[in-house]
Short mmCIF file of C-alpha atoms (C1' of nucleotides) and ligand atoms in Angstrom, two decimals:
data_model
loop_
_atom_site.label_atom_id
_atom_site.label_comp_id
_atom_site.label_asym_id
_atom_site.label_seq_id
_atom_site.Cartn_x
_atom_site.Cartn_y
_atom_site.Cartn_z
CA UNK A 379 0.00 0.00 0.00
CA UNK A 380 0.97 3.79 -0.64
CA UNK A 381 1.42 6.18 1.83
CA UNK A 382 -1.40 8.65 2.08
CA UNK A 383 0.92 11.20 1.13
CA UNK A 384 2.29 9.51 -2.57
CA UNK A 385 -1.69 9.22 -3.10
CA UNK A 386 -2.22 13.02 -2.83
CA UNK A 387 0.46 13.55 -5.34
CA UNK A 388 -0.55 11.38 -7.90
CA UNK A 389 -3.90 12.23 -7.43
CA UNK A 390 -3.01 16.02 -8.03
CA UNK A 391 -0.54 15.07 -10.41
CA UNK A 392 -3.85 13.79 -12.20
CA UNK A 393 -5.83 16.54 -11.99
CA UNK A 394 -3.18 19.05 -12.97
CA UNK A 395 -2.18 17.40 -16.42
CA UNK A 396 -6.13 16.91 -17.30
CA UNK A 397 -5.45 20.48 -18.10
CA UNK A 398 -2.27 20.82 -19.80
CA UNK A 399 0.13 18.00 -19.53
CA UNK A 400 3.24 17.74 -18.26
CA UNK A 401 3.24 18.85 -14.76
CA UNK A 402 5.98 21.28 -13.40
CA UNK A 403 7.31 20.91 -10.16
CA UNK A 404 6.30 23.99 -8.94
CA UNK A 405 2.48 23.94 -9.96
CA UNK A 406 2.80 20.66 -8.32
CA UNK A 407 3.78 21.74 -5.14
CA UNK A 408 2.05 24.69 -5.02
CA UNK A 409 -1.05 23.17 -5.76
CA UNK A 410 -0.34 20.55 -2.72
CA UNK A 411 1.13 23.38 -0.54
CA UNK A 412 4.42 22.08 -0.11
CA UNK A 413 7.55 23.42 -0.65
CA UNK A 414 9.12 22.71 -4.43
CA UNK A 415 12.02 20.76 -2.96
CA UNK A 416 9.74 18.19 -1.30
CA UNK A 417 7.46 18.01 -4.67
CA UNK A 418 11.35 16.69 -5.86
CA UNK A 419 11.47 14.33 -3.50
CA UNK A 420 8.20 12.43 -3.99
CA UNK A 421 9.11 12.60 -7.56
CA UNK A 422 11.68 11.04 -7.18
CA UNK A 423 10.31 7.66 -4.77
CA UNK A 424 7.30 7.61 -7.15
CA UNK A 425 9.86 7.46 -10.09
CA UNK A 426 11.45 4.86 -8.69
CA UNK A 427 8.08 2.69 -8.52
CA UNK A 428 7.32 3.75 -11.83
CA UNK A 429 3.79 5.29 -10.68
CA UNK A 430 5.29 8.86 -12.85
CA UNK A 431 7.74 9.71 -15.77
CA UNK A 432 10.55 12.53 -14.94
CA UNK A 433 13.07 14.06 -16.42
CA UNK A 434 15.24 16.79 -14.61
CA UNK A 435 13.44 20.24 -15.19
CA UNK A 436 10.89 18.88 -17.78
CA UNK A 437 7.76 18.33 -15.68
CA UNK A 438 5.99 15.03 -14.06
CA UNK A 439 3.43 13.18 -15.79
CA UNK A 440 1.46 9.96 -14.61
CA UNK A 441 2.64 6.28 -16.03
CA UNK A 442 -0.08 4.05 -16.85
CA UNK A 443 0.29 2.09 -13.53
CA UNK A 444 -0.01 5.98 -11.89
CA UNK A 445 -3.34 6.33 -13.33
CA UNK A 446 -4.60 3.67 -12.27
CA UNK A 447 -3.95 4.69 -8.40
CA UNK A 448 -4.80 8.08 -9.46
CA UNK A 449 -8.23 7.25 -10.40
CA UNK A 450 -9.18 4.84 -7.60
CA UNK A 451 -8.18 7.30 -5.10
CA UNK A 452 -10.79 10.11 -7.04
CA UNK A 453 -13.44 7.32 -7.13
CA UNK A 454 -12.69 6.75 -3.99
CA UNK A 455 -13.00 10.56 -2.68
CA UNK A 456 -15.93 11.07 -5.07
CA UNK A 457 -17.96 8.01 -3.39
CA UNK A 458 -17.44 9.11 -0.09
CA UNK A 459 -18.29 12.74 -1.02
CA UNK A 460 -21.63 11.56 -2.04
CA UNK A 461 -22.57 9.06 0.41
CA UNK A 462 -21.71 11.56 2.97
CA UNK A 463 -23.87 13.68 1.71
CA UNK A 464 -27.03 11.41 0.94
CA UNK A 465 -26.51 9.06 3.44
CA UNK A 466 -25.45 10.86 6.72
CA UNK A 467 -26.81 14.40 5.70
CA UNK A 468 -23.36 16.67 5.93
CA UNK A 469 -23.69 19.37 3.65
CA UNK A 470 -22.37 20.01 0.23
CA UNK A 471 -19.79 22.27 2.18
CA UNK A 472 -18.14 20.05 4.52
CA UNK A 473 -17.86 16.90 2.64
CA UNK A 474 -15.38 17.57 0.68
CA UNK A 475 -12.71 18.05 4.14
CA UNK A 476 -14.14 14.66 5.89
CA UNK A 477 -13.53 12.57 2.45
CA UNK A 478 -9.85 13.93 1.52
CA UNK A 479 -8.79 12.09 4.97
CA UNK A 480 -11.11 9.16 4.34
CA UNK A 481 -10.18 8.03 1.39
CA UNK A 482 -7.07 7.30 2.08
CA UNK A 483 -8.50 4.47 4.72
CA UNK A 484 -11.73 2.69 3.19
CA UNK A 485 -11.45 -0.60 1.84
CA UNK A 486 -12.69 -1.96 -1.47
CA UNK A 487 -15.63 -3.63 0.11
CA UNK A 488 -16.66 -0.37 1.75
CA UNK A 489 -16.08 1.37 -1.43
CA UNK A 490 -18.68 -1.07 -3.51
CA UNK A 491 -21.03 -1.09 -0.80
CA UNK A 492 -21.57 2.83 -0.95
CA UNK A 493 -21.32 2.21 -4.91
CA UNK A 494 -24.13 -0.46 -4.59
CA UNK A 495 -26.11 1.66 -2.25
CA UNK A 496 -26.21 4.83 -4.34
CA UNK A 497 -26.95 3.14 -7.26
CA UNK A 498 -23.81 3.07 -8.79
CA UNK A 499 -23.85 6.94 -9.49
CA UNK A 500 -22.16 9.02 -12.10
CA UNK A 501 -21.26 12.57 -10.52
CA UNK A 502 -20.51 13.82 -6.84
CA UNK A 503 -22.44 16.96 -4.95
CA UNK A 504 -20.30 19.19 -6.95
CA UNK A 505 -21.29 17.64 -10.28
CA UNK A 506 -17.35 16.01 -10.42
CA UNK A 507 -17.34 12.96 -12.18
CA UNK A 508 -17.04 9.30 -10.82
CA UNK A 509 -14.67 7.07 -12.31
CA UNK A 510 -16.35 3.56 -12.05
CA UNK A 511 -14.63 0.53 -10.92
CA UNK A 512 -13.01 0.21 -13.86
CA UNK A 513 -11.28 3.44 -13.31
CA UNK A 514 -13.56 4.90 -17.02
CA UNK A 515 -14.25 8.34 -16.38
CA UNK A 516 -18.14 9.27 -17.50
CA UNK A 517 -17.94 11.97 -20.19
CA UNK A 518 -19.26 15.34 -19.27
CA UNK A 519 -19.80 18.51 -21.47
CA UNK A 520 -19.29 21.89 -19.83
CA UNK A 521 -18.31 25.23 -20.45
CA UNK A 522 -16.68 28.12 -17.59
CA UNK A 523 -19.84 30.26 -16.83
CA UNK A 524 -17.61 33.38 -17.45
CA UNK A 525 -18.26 32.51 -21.21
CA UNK A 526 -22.08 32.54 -21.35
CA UNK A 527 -23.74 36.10 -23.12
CA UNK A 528 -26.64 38.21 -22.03
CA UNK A 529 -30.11 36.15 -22.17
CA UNK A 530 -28.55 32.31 -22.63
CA UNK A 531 -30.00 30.09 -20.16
CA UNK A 532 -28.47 26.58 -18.96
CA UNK A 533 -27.80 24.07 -16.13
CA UNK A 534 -25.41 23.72 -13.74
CA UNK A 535 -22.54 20.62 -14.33
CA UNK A 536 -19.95 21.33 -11.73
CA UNK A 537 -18.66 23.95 -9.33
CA UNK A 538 -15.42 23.41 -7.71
CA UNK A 539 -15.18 21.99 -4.38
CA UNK A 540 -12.12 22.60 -2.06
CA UNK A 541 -13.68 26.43 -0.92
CA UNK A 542 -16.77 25.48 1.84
CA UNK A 543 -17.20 29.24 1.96
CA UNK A 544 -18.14 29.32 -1.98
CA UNK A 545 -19.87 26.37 -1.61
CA UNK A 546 -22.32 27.99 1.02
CA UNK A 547 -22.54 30.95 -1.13
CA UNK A 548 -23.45 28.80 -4.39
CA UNK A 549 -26.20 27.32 -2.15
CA UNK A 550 -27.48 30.03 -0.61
CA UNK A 551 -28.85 30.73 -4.64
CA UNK A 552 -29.62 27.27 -4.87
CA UNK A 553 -26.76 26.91 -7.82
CA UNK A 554 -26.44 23.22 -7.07
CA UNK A 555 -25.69 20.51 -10.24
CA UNK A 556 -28.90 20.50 -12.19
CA UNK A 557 -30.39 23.82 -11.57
CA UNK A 558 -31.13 25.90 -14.02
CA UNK A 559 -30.77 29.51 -14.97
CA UNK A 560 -30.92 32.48 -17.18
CA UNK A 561 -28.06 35.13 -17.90
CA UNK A 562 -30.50 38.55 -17.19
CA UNK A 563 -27.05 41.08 -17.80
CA UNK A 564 -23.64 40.88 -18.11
CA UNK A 565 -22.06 43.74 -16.99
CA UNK A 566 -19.39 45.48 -19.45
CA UNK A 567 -16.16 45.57 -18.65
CA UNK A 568 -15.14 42.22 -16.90
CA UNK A 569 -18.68 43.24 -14.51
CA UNK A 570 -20.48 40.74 -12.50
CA UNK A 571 -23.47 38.39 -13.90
CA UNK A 572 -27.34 39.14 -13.00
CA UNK A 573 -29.01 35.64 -13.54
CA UNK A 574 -32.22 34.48 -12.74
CA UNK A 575 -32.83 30.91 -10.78
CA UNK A 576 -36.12 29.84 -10.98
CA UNK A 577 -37.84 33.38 -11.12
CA UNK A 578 -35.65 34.56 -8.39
CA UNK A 579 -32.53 36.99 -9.22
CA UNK A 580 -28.79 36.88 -8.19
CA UNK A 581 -25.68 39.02 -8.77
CA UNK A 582 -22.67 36.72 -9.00
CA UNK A 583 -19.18 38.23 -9.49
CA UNK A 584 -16.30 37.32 -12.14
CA UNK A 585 -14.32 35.11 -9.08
CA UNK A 586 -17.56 33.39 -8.23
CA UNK A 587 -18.24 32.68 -11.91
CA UNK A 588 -15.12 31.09 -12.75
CA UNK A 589 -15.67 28.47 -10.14
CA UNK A 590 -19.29 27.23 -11.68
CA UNK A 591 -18.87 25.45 -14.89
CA UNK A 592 -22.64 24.66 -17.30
CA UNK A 593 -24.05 22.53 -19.76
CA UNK A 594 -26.87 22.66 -22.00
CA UNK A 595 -26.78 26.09 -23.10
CA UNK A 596 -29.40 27.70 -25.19
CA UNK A 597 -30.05 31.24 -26.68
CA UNK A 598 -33.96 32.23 -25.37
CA UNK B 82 -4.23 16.41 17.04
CA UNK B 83 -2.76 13.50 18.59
CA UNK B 84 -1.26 11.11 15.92
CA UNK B 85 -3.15 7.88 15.59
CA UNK B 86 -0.28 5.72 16.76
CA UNK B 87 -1.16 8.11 19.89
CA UNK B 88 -4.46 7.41 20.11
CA UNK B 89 -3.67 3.70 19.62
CA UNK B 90 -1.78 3.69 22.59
CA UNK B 91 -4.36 5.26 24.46
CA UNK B 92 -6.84 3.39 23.71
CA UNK B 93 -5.03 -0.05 24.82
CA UNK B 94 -3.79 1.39 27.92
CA UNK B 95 -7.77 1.66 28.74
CA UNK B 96 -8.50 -1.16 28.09
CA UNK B 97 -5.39 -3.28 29.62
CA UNK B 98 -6.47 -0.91 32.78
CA UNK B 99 -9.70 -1.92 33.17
CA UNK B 100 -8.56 -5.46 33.60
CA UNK B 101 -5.80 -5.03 36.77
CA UNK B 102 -4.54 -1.59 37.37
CA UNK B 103 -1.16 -0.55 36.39
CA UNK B 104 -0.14 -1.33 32.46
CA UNK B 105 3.12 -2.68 32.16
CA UNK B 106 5.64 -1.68 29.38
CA UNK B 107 5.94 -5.72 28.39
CA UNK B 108 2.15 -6.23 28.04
CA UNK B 109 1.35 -3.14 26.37
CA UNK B 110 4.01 -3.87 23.84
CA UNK B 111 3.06 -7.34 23.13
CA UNK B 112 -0.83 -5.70 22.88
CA UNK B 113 0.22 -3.44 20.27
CA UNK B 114 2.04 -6.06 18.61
CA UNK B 115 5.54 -3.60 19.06
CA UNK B 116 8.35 -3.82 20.66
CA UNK B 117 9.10 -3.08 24.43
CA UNK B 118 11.65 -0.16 23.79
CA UNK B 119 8.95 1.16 20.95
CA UNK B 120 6.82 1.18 24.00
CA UNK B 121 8.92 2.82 26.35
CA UNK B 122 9.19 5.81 23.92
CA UNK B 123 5.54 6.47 23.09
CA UNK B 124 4.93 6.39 27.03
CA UNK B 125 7.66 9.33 27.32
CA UNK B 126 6.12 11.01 24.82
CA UNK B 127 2.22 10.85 26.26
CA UNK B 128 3.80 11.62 29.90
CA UNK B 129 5.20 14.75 28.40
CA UNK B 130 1.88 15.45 27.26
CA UNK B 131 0.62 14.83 30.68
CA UNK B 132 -1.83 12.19 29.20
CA UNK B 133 -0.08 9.20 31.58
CA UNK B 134 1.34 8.73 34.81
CA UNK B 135 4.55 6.63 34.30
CA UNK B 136 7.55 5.74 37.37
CA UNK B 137 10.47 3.56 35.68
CA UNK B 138 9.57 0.01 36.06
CA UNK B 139 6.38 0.73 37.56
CA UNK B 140 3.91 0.46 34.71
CA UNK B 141 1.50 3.11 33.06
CA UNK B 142 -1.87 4.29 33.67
CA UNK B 143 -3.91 7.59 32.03
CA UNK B 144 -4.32 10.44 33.50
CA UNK B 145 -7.98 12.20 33.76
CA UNK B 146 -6.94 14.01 30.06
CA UNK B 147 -5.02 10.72 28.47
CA UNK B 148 -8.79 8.66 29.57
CA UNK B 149 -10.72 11.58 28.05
CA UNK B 150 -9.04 10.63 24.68
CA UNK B 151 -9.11 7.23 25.38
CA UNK B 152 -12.69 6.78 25.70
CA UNK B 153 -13.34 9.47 22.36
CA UNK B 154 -11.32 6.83 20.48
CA UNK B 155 -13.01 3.35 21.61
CA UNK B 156 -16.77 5.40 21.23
CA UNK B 157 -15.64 6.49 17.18
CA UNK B 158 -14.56 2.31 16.87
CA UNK B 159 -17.42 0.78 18.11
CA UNK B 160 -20.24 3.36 16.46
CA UNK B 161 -18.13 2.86 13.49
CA UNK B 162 -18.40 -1.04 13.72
CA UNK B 163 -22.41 -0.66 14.17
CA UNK B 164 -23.21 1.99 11.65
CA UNK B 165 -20.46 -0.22 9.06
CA UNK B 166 -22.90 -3.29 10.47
CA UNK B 167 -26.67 -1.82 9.99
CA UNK B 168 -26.13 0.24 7.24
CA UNK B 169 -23.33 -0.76 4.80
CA UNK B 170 -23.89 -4.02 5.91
CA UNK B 171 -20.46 -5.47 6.57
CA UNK B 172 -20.26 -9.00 8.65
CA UNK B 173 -19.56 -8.51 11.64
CA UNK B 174 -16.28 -10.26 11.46
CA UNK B 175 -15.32 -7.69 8.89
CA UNK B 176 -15.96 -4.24 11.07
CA UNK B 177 -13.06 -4.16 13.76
CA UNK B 178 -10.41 -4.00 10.68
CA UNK B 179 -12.07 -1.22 9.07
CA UNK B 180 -12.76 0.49 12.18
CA UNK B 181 -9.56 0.88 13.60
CA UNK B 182 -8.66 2.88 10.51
CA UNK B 183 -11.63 4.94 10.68
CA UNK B 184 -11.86 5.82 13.83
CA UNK B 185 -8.98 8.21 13.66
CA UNK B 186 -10.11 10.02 10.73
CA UNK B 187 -13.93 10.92 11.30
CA UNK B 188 -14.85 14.27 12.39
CA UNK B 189 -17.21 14.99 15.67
CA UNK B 190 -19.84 15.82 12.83
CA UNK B 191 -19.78 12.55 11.34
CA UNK B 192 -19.42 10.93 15.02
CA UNK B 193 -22.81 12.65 15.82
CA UNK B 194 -24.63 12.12 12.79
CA UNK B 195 -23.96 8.06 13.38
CA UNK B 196 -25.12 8.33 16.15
CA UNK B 197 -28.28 9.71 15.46
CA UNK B 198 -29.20 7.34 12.51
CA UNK B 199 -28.58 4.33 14.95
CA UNK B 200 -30.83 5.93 17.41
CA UNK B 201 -28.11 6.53 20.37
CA UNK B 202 -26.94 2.63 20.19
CA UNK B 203 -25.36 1.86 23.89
CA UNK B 204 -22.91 -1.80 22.50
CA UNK B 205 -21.85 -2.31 19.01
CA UNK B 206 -22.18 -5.82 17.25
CA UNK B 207 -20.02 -7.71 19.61
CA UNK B 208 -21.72 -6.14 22.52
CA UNK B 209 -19.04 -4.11 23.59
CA UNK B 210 -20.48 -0.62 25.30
CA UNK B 211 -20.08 2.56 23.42
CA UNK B 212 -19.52 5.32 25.42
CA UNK B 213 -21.86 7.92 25.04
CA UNK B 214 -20.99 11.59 23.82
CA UNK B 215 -19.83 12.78 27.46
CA UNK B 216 -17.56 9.66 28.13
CA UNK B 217 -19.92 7.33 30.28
CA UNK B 218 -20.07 4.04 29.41
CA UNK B 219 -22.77 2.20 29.96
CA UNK B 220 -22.56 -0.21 32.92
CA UNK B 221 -22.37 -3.88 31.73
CA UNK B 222 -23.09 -7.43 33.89
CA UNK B 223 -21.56 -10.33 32.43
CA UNK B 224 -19.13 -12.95 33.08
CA UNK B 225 -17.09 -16.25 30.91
CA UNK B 226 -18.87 -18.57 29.46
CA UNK B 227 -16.19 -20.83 31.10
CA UNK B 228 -17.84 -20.32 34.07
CA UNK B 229 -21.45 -22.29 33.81
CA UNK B 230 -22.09 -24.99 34.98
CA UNK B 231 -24.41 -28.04 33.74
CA UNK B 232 -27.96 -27.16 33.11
CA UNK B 233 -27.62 -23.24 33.16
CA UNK B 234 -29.36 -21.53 30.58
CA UNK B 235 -28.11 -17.83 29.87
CA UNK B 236 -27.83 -15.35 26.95
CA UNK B 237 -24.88 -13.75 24.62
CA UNK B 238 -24.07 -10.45 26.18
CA UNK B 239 -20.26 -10.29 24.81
CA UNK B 240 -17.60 -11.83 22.50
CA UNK B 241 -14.00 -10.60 21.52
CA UNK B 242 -13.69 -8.50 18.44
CA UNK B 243 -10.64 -8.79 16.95
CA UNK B 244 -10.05 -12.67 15.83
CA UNK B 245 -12.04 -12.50 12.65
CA UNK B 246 -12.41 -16.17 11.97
CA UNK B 247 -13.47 -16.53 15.75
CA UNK B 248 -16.57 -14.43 14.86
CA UNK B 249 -17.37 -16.17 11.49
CA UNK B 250 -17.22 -19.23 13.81
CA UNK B 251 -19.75 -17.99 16.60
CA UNK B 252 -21.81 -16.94 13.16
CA UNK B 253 -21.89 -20.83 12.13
CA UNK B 254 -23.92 -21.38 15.37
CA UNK B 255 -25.76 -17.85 15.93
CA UNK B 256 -23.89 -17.54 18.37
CA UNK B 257 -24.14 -13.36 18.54
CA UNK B 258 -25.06 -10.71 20.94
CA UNK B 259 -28.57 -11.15 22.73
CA UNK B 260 -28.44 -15.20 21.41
CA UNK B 261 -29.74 -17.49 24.07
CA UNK B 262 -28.57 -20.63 24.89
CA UNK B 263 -28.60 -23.54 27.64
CA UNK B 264 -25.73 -26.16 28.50
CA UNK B 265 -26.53 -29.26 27.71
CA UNK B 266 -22.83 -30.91 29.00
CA UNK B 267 -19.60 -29.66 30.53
CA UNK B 268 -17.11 -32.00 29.68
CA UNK B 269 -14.78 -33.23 32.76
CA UNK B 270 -11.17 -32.18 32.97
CA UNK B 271 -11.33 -28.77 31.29
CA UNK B 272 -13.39 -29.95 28.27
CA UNK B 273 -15.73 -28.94 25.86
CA UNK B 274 -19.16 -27.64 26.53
CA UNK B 275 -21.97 -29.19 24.50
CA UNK B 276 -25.08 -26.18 24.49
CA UNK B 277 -28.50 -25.51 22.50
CA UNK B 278 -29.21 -23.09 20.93
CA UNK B 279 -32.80 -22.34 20.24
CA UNK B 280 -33.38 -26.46 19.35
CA UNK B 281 -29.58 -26.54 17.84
CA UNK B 282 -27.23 -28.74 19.18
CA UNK B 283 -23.04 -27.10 19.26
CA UNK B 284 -20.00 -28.26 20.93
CA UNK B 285 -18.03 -25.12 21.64
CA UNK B 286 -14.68 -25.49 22.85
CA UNK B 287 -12.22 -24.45 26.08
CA UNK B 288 -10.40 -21.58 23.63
CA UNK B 289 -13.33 -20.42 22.05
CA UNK B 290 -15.63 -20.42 25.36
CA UNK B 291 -13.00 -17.76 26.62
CA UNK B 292 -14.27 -15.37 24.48
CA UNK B 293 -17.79 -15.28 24.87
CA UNK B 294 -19.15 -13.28 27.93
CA UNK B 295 -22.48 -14.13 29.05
CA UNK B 296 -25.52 -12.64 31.58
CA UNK B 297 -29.11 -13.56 32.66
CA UNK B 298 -27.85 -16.78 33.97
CA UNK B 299 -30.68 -18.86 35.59
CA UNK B 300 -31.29 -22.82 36.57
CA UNK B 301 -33.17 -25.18 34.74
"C1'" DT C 254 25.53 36.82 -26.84
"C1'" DA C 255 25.91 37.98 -22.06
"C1'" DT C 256 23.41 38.78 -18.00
"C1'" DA C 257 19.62 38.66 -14.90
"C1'" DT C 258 15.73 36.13 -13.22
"C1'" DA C 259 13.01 32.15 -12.33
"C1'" DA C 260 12.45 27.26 -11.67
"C1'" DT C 261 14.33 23.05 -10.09
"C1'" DT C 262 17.35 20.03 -7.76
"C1'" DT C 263 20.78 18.87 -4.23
"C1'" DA C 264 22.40 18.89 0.47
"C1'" DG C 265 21.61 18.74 5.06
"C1'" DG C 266 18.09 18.80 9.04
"C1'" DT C 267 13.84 17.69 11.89
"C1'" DA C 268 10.09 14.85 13.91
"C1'" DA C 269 7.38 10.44 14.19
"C1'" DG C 270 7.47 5.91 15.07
"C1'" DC C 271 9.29 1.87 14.42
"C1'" DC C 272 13.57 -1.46 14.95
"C1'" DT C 273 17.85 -4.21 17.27
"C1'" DA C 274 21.39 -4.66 20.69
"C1'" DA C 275 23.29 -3.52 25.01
"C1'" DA C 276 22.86 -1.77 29.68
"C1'" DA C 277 20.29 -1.22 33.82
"C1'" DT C 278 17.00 -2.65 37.11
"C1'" DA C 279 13.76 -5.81 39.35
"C1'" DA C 280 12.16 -10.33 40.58
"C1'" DT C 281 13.00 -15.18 41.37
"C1'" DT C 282 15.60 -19.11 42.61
"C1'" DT C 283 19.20 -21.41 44.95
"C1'" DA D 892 22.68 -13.18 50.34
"C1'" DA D 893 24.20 -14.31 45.79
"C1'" DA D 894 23.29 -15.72 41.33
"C1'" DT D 895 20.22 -16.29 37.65
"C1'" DT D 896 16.40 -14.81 34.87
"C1'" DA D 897 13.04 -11.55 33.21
"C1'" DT D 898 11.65 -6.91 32.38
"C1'" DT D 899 12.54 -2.32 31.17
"C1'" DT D 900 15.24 1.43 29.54
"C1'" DT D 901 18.97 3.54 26.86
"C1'" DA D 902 21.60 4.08 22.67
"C1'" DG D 903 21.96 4.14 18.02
"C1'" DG D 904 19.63 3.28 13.28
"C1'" DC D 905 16.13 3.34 9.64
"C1'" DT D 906 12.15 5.25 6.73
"C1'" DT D 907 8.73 8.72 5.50
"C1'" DA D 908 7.76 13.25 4.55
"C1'" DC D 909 8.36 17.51 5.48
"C1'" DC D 910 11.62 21.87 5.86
"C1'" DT D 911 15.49 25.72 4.58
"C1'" DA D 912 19.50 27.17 2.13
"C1'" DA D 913 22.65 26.70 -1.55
"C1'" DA D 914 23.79 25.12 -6.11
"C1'" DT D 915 22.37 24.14 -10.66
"C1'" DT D 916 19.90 24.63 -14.91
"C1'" DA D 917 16.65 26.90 -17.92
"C1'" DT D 918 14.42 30.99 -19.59
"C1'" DA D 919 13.85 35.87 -20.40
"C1'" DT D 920 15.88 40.35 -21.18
"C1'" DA D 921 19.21 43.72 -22.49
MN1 MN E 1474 -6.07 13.03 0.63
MN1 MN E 1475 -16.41 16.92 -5.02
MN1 MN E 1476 -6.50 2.33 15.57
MN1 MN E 1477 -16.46 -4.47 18.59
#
DNA sequence: TATATAATTTAGGTAAGCCTAAAATAATTT
DNA sequence: AAATTATTTTAGGCTTACCTAAATTATATA
């Protein structure tokens, strides 16, 4: 078994090349918060089990074997996120902090037995995708919110989910996955967006905005 | 935060405590499954927290604090065993393991939320007592099976936790918590004792009778 | 192209928590 | 009481995963 710690990083490693591949050193540890020097180091032992590729100054990227982990330990995070939240009622807000230390620690039987009693489920509270015990990723289509125009209306996919203060914001508007809305205004000049949810209107600002990602959008 | 090797060893201090005072260095090691001198440095290091009392060569024993965090620890493992029991539905020969990992990670949040779905439980599937929010454990009667004699009828209050094919054995025969049974024979010179259980004839063993802590013993 | 700046790695340290081997202390036997 | 045996502690090491500071390499700028 891995340490807890050589999960994290190949789990971020992960997440950081989904969106531009090879991973630098210093994203990497930045992203963990931890110190460049000590992103070297756990380079370098997960090098050595061939879980990553390296070369000196070029960036980190995930070996097929890396993936694998990678994956199980999102599934894993993902699962608990959910079942958390259906199962034991903690809100959208906190369950992201109780399943980053838990899913270092559940077992595979645990793991399929929230699968099995969720009904084998496709996206966490935050609209994040599941792998499936396969380690498949379900396809999702989305688009930043910052890119919608005045008087388009769509659904929420996904909103990011490390920041429990957002995350109570969001839901104070009821911007959960699946809810709809309507751009009212956009204002010029980088301005905030005036939306309506469900007859109901909301200002939400440019750093807000960026962290809410739609689908199905539509001109009215 | 303690760290959970900590909280491991204050958790076994307890319970070597409850069973004959002062906890020597030699059987807490051989508890923990560590050596002696790996012993004899964790005890420094919980003294210096004021969390044990400790005189070289005398044995260990918690403080008011070290008992606080004793009893937090043993209430998280055994709601954990019940709620991984009634609602995930893991045998109960499968819940100690994953418990002992859990019970360092969950929050007071999901601690209280258990707790609420199993409607304030007071012994988890083996029929240990789980300490209730404030640290009070609930008072228990039992004593060894070892110690009935021909004819006495009884019921299940108690069996060890840890021995995994021990429990899947006591499952063969229904042999769980709240289970009644009567003794049919006591074998001479230390041997076997042949029971019923509800119209089911078993033959349970010296070694395995050890284990099994019973109450409500009456005549027939 | 030479120099300045930024990113990365190397070198050396710390804290947990385990280990083995040797020394110290306590308990038991003769 | 002395010698033997058992228990406990001390001393010194190892691994993981972090840190800071210095050296190296790559990139950007003049
Ligand atoms: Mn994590
Ligand atoms: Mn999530
Ligand atoms: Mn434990
Ligand atoms: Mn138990």
């Amino acid at each position: 078994m891995l340490t807890q710690a050589a999960e994290d990083y190949l789990k971020s490693i992960y997440k950081l090349q989904e969106k531009g591949g090879k991973v630098s050193t210093g994203i990497l540890a930045e992203y963990l918060d931890v110190k460049p020097a000590s992103a070297t180091g756990m380079i370098k032992k997960l090098k050595s089990m061939n879980l990553v590729s390296h070369e000196r100054y070029q960036g980190v990227t995930l070996t097929d074997a890396g993936k694998v982990i990678a994956l199980e330990v999102i599934r894993h995070h993902r699962l608990l996120e959910l079942y958390l939240f259906k199962a034991l009622g903690i809100p959208w807000d906190g369950v992201h902090e109780e399943a980053e230390k838990l899913e270092h620690v559940i077992s595979e039987d645990v793991e399929a037995r929230m699968d099995e009693f969720l009904g084998y489920p496709t996206a966490d509270p935050h609209g994040s995708p599941i792998p499936d015990k396969n380690g498949v990723v379900p396809e999702t289509v989305s688009m930043p919110m910052t890119s919608l125009q005045n008087g388009q209306s769509c659904v929420v996919a996904e909103v990011s989910d490390s920041d429990s203060a957002l995350l109570r914001h969001l839901g104070s508007f009821n911007l959960y996955p699946g809810t709809a809305f309507q751009v009212i205004e956009v204002a010029p000049f980088e301005g905030p967006f005036t939306i309506d949810i469900a007859g109901q209107q909301a200002v939400i600002g440019r750093e807000v905005a960026k962290n809410i990602f739609v689908s199905n959008v539509q001109e009215t």
